[in-house]
Short mmCIF file of C-alpha atoms in Angstrom, two decimals:
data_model
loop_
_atom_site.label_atom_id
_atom_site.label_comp_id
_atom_site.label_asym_id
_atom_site.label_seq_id
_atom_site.Cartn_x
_atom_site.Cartn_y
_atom_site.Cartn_z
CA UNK Y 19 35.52 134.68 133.25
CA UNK Y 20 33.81 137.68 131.48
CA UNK Y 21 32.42 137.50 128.48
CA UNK Y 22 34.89 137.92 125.63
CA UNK Y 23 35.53 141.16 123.91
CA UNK Y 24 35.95 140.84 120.69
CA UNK Y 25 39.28 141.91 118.87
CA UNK Y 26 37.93 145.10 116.76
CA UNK Y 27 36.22 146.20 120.50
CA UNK Y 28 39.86 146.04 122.04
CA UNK Y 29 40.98 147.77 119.07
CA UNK Y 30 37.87 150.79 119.60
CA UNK Y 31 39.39 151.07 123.04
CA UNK Y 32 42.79 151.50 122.67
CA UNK Y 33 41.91 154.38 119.92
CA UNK Y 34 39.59 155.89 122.52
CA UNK Y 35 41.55 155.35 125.62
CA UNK Y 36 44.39 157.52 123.10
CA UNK Y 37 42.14 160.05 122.85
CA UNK Y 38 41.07 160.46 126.49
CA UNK Y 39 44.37 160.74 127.75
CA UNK Y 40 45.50 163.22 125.43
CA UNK Y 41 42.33 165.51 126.22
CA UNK Y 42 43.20 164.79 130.13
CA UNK Y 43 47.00 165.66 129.35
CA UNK Y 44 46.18 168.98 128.06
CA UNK Y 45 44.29 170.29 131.16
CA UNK Y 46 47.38 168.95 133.07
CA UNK Y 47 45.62 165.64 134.78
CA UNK Y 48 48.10 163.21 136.96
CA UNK Y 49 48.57 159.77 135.61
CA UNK Y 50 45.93 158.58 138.08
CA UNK Y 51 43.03 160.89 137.09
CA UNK Y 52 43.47 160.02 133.91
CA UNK Y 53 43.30 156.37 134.16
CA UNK Y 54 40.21 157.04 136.04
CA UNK Y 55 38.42 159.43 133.06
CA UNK Y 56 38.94 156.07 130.96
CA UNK Y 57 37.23 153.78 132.98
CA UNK Y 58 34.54 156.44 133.29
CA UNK Y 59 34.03 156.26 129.99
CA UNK Y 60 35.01 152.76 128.75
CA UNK Y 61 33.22 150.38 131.51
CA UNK Y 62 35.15 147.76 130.14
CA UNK Y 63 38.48 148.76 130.94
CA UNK Y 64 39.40 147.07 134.57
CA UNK Y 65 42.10 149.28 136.76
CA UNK Y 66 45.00 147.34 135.92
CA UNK Y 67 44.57 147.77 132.07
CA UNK Y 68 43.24 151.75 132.39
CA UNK Y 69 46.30 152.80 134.25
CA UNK Y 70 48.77 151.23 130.89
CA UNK Y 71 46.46 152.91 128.74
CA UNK Y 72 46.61 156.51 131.27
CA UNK Y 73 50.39 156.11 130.30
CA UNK Y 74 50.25 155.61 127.14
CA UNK Y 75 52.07 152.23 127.33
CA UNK Y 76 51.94 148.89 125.12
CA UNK Y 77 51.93 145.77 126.85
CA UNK Y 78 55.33 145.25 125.38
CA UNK Y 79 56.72 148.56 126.94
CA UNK Y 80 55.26 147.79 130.45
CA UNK Y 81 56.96 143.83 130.17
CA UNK Y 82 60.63 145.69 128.86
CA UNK Y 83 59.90 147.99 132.10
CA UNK Y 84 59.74 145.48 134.25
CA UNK Y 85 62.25 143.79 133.11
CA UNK Y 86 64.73 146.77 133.38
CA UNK Y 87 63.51 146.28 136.90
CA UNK Y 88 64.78 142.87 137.61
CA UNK Y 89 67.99 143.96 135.81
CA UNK Y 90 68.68 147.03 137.80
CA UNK Y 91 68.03 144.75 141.75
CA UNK Y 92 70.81 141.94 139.85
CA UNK Y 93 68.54 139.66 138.93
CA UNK Y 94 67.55 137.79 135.75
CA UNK Y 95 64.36 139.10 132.89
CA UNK Y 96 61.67 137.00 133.96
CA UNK Y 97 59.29 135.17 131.72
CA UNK Y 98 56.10 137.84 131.59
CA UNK Y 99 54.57 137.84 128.49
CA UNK Y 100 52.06 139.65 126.92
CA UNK Y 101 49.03 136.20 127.08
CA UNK Y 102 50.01 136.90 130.82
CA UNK Y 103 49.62 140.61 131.32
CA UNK Y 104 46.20 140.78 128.58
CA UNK Y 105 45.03 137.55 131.18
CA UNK Y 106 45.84 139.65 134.26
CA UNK Y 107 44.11 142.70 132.43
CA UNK Y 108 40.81 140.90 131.54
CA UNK Y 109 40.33 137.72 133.91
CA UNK Y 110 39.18 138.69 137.12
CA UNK Y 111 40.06 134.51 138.42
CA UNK Y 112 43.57 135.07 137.07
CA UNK Y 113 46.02 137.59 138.96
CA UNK Y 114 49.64 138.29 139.26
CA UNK Y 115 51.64 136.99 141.91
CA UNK Y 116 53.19 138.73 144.89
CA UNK Y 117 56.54 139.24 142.55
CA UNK Y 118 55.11 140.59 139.57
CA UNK Y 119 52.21 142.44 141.39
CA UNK Y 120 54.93 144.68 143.03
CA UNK Y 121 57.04 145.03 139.81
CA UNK Y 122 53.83 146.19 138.00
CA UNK Y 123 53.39 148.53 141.18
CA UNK Y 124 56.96 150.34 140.82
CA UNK Y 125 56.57 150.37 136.96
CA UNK Y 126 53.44 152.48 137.11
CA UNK Y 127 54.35 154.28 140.17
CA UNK Y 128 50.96 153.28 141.91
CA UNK Y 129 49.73 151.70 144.61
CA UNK Y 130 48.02 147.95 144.67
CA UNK Y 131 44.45 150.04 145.33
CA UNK Y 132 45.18 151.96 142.30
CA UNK Y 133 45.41 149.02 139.99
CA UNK Y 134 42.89 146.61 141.42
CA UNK Y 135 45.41 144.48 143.05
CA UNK Y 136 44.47 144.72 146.62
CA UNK Y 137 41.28 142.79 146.21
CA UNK Y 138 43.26 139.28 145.63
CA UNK Y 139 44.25 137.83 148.79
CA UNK Y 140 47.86 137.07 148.45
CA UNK Y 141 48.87 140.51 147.35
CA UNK Y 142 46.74 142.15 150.10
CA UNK Y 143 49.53 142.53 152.31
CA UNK Y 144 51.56 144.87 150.03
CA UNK Y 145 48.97 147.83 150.67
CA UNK Y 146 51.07 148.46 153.94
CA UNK Y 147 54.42 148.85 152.03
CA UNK Y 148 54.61 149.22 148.81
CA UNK Y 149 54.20 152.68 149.19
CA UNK Y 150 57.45 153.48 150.43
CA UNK Y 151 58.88 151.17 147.72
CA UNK Y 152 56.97 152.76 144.50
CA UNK Y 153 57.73 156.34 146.06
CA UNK Y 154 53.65 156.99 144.31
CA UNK Y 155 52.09 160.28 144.30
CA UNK Y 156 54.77 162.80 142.45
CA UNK Y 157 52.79 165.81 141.25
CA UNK Y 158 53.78 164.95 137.65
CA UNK Y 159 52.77 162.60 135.28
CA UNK Y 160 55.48 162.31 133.50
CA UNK Y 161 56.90 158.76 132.93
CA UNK Y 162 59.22 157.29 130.52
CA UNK Y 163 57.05 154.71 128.10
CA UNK Y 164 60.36 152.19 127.57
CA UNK Y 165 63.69 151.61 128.52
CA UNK Y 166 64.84 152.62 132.41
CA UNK Y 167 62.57 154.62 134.02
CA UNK Y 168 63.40 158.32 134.32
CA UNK Y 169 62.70 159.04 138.29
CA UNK Y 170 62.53 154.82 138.91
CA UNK Y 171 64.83 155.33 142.07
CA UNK Y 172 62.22 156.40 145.12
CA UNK Y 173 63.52 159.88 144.67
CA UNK Y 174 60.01 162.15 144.59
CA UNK Y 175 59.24 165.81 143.39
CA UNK Y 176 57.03 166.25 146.15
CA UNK Y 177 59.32 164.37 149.02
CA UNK Y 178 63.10 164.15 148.09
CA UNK Y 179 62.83 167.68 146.46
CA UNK Y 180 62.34 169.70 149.27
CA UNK Y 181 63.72 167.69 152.02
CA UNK Y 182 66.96 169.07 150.01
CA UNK Y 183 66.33 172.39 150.89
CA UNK Y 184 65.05 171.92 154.36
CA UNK Y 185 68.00 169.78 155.65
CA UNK Y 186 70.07 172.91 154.61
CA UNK Y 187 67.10 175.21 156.26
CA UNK Y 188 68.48 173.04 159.37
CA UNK Y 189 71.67 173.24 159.14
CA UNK Y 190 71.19 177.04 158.85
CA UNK Y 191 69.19 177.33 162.56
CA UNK Y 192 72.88 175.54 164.01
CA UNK Y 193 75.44 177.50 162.50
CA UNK Y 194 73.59 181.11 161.87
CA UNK Y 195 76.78 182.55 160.75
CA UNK Y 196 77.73 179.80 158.45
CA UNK Y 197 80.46 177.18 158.80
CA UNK Y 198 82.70 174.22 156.94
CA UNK Y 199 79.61 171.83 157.97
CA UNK Y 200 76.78 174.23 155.93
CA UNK Y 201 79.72 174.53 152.86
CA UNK Y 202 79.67 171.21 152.11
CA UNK Y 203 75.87 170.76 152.63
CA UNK Y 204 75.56 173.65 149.88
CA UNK Y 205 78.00 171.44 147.93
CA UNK Y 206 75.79 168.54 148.62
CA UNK Y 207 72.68 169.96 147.62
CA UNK Y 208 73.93 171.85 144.59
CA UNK Y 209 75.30 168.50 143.15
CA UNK Y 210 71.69 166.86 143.54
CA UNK Y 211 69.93 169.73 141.95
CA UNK Y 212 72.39 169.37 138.80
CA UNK Y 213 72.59 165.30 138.81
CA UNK Y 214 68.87 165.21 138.86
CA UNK Y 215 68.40 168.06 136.53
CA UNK Y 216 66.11 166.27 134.16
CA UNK Y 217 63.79 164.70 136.84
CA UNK Y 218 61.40 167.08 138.00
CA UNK Y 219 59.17 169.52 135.62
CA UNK Y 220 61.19 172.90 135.32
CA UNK Y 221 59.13 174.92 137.17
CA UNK Y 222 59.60 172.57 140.34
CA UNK Y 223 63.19 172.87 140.49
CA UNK Y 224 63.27 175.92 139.97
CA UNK Y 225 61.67 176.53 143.16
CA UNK Y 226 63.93 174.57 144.65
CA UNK Y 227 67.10 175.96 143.67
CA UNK Y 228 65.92 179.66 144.22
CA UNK Y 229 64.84 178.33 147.42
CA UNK Y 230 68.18 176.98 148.50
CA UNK Y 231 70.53 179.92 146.79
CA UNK Y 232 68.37 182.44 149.17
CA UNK Y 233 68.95 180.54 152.57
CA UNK Y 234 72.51 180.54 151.44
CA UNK Y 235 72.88 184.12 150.65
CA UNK Y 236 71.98 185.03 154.17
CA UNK Y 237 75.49 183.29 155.17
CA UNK Y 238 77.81 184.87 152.45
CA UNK Y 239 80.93 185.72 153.98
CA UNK Y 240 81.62 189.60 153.85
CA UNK Y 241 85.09 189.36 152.98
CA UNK Y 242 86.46 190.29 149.36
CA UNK Y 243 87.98 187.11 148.62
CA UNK Y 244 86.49 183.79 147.18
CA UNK Y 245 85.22 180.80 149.10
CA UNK Y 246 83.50 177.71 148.71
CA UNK Y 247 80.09 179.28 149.60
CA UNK Y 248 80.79 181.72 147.06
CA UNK Y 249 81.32 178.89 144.53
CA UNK Y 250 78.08 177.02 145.28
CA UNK Y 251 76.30 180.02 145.02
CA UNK Y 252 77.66 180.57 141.31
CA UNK Y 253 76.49 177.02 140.61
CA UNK Y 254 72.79 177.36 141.85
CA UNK Y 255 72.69 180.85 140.11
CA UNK Y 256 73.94 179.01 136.65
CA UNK Y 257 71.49 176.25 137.36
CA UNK Y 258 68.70 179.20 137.58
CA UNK Y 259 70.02 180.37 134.62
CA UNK Y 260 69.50 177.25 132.73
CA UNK Y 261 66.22 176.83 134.39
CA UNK Y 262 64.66 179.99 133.37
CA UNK Y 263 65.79 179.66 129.69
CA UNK Y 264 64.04 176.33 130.00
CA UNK Y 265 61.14 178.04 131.07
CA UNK Y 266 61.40 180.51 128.35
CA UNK Y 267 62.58 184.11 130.30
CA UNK Y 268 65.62 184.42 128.25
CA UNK Y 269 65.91 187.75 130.47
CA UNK Y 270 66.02 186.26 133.62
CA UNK Y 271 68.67 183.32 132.10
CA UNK Y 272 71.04 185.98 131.08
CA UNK Y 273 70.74 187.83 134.88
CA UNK Y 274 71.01 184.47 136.74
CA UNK Y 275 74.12 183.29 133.93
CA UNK Y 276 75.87 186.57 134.60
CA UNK Y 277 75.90 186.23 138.35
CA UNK Y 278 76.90 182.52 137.75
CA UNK Y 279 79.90 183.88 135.88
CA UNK Y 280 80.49 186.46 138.33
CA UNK Y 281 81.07 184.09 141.01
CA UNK Y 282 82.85 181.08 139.12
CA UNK Y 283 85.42 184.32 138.04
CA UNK Y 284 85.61 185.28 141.90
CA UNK Y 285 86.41 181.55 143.12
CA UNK Y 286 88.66 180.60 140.03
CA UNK Y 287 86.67 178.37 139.19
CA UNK Y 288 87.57 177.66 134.86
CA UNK Y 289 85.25 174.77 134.38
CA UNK Y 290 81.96 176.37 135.80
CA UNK Y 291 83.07 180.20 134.00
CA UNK Y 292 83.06 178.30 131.06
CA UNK Y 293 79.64 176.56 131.23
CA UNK Y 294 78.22 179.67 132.37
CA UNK Y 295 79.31 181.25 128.93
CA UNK Y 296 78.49 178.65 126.94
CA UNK Y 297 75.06 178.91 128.54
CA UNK Y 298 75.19 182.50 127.89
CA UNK Y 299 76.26 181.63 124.09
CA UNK Y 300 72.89 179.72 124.10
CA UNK Y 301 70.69 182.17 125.50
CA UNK Y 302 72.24 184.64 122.74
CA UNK Y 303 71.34 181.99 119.63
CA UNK Y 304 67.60 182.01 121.06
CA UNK Y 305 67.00 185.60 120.78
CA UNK Y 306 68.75 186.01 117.54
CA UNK Y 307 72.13 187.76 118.67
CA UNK Y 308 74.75 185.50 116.67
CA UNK Y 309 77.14 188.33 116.94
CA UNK Y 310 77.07 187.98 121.23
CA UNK Y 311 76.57 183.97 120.96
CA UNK Y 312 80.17 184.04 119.40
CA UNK Y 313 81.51 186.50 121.84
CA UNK Y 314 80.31 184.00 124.71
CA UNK Y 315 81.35 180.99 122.85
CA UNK Y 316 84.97 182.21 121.99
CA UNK Y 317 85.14 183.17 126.13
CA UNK Y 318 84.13 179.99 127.26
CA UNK Y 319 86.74 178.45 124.99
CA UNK Y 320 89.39 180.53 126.31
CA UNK Y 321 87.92 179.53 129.96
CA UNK Y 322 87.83 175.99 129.57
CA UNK Y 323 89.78 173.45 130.82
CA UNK Y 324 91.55 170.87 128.59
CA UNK Y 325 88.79 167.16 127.92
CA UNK Y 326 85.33 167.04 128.46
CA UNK Y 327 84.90 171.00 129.59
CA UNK Y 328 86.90 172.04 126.38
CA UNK Y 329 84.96 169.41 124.05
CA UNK Y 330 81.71 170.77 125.36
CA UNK Y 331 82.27 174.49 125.09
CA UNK Y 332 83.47 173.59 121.10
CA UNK Y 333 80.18 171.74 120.89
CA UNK Y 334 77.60 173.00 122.27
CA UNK Y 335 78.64 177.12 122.23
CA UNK Y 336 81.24 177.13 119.40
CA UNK Y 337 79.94 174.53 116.51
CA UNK Y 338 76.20 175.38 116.54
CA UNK Y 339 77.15 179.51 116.44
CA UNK Y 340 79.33 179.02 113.92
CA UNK Y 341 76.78 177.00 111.80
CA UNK Y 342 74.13 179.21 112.15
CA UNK Y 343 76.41 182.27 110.77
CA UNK Y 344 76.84 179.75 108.30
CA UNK Y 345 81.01 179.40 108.57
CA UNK Y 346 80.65 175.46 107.33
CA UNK Y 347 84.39 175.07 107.66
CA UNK Y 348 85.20 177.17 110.80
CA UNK Y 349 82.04 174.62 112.29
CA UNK Y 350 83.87 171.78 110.93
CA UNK Y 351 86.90 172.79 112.94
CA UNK Y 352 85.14 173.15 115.85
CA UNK Y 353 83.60 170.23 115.95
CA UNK Y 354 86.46 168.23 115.17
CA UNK Y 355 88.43 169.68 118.69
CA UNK Y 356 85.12 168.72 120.38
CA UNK Y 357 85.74 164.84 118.93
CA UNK Y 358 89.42 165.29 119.73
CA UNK Y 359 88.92 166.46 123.29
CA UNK Y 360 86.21 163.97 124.04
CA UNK Y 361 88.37 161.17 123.47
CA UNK Y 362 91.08 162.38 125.06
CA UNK Y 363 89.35 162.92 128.42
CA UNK Y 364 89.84 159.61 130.59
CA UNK Y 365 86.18 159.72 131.77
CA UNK Y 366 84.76 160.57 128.26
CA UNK Y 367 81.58 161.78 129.92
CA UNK Y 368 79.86 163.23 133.01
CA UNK Y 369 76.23 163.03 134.55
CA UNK Y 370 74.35 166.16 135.14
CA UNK Y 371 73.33 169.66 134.26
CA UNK Y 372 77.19 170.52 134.17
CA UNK Y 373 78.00 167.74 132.39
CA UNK Y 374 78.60 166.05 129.00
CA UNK Y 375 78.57 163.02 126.83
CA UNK Y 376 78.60 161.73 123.49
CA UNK Y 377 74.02 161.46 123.04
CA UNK Y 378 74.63 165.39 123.40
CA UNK Y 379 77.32 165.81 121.42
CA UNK Y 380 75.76 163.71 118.66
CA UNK Y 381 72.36 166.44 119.49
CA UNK Y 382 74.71 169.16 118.45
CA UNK Y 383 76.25 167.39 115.67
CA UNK Y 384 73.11 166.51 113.98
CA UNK Y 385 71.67 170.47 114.56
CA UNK Y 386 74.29 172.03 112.89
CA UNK Y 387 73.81 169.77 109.94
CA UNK Y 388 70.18 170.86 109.35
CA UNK Y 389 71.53 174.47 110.00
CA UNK Y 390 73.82 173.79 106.99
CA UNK Y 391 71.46 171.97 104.88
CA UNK Y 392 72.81 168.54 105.10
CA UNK Y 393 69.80 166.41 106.09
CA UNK Y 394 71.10 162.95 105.97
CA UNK Y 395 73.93 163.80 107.94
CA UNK Y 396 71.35 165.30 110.75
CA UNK Y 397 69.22 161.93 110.00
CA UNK Y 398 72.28 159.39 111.26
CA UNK Y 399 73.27 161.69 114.16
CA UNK Y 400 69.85 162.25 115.17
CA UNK Y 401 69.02 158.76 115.28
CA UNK Y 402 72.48 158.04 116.93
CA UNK Y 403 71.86 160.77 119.94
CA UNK Y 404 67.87 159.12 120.33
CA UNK Y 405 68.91 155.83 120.78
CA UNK Y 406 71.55 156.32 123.01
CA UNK Y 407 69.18 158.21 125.76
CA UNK Y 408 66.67 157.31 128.02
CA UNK Y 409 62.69 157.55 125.94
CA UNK Y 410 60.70 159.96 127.57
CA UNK Y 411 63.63 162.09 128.91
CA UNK Y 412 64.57 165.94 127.69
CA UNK Y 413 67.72 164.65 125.90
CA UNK Y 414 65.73 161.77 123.99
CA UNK Y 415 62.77 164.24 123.17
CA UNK Y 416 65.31 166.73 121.26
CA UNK Y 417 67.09 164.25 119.23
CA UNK Y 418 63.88 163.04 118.04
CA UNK Y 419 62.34 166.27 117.29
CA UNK Y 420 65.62 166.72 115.43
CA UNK Y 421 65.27 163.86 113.63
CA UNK Y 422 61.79 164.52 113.16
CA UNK Y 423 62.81 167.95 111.34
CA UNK Y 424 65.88 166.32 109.11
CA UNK Y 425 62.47 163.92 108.14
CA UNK Y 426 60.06 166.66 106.94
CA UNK Y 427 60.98 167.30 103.40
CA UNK Y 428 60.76 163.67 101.87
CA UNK Y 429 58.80 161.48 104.74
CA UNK Y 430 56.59 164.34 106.45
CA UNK Y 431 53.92 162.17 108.35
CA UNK Y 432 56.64 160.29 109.69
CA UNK Y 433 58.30 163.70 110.43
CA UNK Y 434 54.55 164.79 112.15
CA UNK Y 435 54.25 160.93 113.98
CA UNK Y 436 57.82 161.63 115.72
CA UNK Y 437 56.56 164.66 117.15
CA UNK Y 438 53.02 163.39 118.35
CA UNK Y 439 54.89 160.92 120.03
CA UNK Y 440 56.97 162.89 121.85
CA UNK Y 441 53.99 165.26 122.99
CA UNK Y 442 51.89 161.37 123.84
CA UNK Y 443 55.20 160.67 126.10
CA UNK Y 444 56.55 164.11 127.82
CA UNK Y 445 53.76 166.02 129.77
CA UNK Y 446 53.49 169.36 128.90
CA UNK Y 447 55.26 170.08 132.48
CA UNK Y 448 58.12 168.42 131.74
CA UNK Y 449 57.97 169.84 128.20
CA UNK Y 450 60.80 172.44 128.09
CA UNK Y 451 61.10 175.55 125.49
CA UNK Y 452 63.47 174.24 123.76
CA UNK Y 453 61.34 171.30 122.74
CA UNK Y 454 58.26 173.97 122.43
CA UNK Y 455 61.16 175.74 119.80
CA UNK Y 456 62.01 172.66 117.63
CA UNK Y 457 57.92 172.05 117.42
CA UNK Y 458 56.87 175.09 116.13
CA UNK Y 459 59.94 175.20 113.38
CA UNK Y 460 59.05 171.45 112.24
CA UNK Y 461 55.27 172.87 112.39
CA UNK Y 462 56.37 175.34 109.64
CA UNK Y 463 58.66 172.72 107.75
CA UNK Y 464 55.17 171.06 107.46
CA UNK Y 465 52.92 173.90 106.63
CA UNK Y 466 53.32 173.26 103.38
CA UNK Y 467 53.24 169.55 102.77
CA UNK Y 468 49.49 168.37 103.52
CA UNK Y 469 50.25 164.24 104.81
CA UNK Y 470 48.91 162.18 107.60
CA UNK Y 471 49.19 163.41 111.07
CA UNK Y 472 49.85 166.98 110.09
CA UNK Y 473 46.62 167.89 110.87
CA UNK Y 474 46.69 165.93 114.06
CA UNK Y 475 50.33 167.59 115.50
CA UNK Y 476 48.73 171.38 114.11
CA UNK Y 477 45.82 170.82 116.09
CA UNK Y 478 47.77 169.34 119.37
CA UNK Y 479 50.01 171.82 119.38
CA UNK Y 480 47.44 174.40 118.90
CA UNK Y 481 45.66 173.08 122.73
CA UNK Y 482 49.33 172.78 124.39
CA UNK Y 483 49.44 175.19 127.52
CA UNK Y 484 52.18 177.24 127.52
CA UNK Y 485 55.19 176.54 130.16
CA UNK Y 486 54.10 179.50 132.31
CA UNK Y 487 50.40 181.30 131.47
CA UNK Y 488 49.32 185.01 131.45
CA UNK Y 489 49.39 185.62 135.27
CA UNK Y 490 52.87 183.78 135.92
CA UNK Y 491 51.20 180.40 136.78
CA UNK Y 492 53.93 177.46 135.45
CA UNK Y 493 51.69 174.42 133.90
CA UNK Y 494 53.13 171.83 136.65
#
């Protein structure tokens, strides 16, 4: 066994291993790299232990990952304890076996080579196909640091992304002039882009969907009247729409929204005419046009069909407008059809970029709140809309920069600590304008009250690249 390391040593590196992946982070470095920058520079660190610390992961978040593991194949938590993943970390004459080894492998997303694990003899043989299992080597780093894994499934940016696309590319050089077969695959592949919104960096998808709308263009029917092409269509252009204002062109969200609505109109299609206004009703509260937000809201109302549709549009278009013109009562009415049409939908929620549930409702509860002034309120919903998502995701990230903003008047480093550790878990890839938004106004909530970690979240939001730099270059 090595010689011992004492306790204030492990202590140093966990500080400095902090600090190197942050500085990696910010020049846009893959999980990977960064693990090996930190055993660069800490020659104590062995693979398995610099590839935790590249994530930014506890022992205690990398055991409840695995476990969520065994849970999601049927099977019982097993025993792993911290003693036996510091002794796997720091003994080189005591290693996982063949179970755990690949569990560690599909929590980190790497391969046995990555972590060290290859060089014991009874986990040599899963070199030859693990990979397949772990789906390694996305172009992102981004990884959720507890709970279920965002992107756990062997779904892959860089593989299941485009073979989306392509399969439709294929379908294309059959049927030229278009067909029931290529509808449905445009159905198909319109459904994956929104069900797995919130898995790829923004810029990726984007890509993507663009990608697919264009190869689908070139079949549009000439006729006058609606099809099912022409309702795809008006789902990948509302899916651009949400896209772009997640990549900050609120321009290019309101062309891409419009032709969304355009189409959803054309096909009769209520549900997605009133998304596409509610997203317009959003784009319209970014820039500052209350006046237009209602105007969207109050058509997407008037659009939507009775349950979850109708609860969202009141929720996410209606209630937050209405609070920001600061109409406290007409909000409260709002919001109370949203809770009324939420639990009168059977379902009471739906996955996806066109869908809803009660974390985002909760999101849009607790922003009107601060809106209006009432902090605690925004507090409990907050909190109630974090815990109920996934950590490391979009959805969980807003809630807690919510939260982080109801905190900044009476507990401000806590307030600053939220948002440093949603910047230590997202990647700034996966880091959408929205969340850029709700940093820089809890940045000037704390301008004025000097605590710990201020300094810290000033200073790491002063180095974050932007979501798409001066020559059009996106940071993922």
């Amino acid at each position: 066994m090595t010689a011992a390391i004492t306790r204030s040593r492990r202590a140093a590196i966990a500080r400095e291993a902090a600090l190197i992946r942050r500085r990696c982070q910010r020049t846009g470095f893959t999980a990977e790299h960064i693990a090996a920058a930190i055993r660069e520079e800490l020659a104590e660190v062995t693979e398995l232990e610099a590839w935790r610390l590249a994530l930014g992961w506890s022992r205690a978040d990398t055991i409840a990952q695995i476990g969520e593991l065994y849970v999601a194949d049927g099977l019982l938590p097993p025993g792993l304890s911290e003693s036996m993943l510091c002794r796997w970390e720091h003994d080189p004459e005591d290693w996982p076996g063949q179970d755990y080894a690949v569990m560690l492998c599909r929590a980190y997303r790497a391969t046995p080579e990555q972590l060290g694990l290859h060089k014991v003899a009874r986990v040599r043989q899963l070199s030859a196909w693990t990979a397949e299992l772990i789906g390694y080597g996305r172009n992102d780093a981004g990884v959720a640091a507890s709970g279920r894994q965002e992107g756990a499934d062997p779904m892959t940016t860089d593989a299941g992304l485009p073979s989306v696309r392509e399969s439709l590319q294929l379908a294309l050089l059959a049927e030229p002039e278009g067909s029931p077969l290529v509808d449905e695959l445009a159905e198909a592949a319109a459904d994956h882009y929104h069900l797995n919104y919130s898995k790829h960096p923004v810029p990726v998808l984007f890509r993507e969907v663009r990608a697919a709308r264009t190869l689908l263009a070139g079949v549009l029917p000439a006729d006058t009247g609606g099809t099912e092409l022409h309702r795809q269509l008006g789902r990948l252009s509302g899916l651009l729409g949400n896209l772009a204002f997640h990549l900050d062109d609120p321009a290019g969200a309101r062309t891409h929204l419009g032709t969304a609505v355009s189409y959803a109109n054309r096909c009769g299609d209520t549900a997605l005419a009133a998304w596409a206004y509610g997203a317009q009703s959003m784009v319209a509260r970014h820039t500052g046009n209350l006046t237009a937000a209602y105007t969207y809201a109050e058509r997407g109302v008037a659009a939507a069909p009775a349950g979850l549709v109708r609860a969202q549009l009141h929720a996410w278009a209606l209630l937050p407008t209405l609070a920001q013109q600061g109409r406290d009562r007409e909000a409260a009415a709002a919001l109370d059809v949203a809770l009324t049409e939420l639990e009168a939908d059977p379902a009471g929620q739906a996955p996806g970029r066109f869908g809803f549930d009660e974390p985002e409702l909760a999101l849009h509860q607790a922003e009107a709140h601060l809106t209006l002034g009432r902090t605690e309120e925004a507090r409990t919903r907050a909190e109630a809309s974090a815990a109920a998502c996934i950590t490391g995701t979009p959805g969980w990230a807003a809630a807690t920069l919510v939260l982080a903003q109801a905190e900044a008047s009476e507990t401000p480093s806590d307030a600053a600590q939220r948002a440093l550790d949603v910047l230590d878990r997202v990647p700034p890839s996966r880091l959408r304008a929205t969340a850029r938004t709700r940093l820089e106004r809890l940045n000037g909530l704390l301008s004025a009250r000097p605590a710990e970690y201020v300094a810290d979240l000033r200073e790491r939001l002063r180095t974050l690249p932007p979501p798409v730099d001066a020559s059009g270059a996106a940071s993922a």
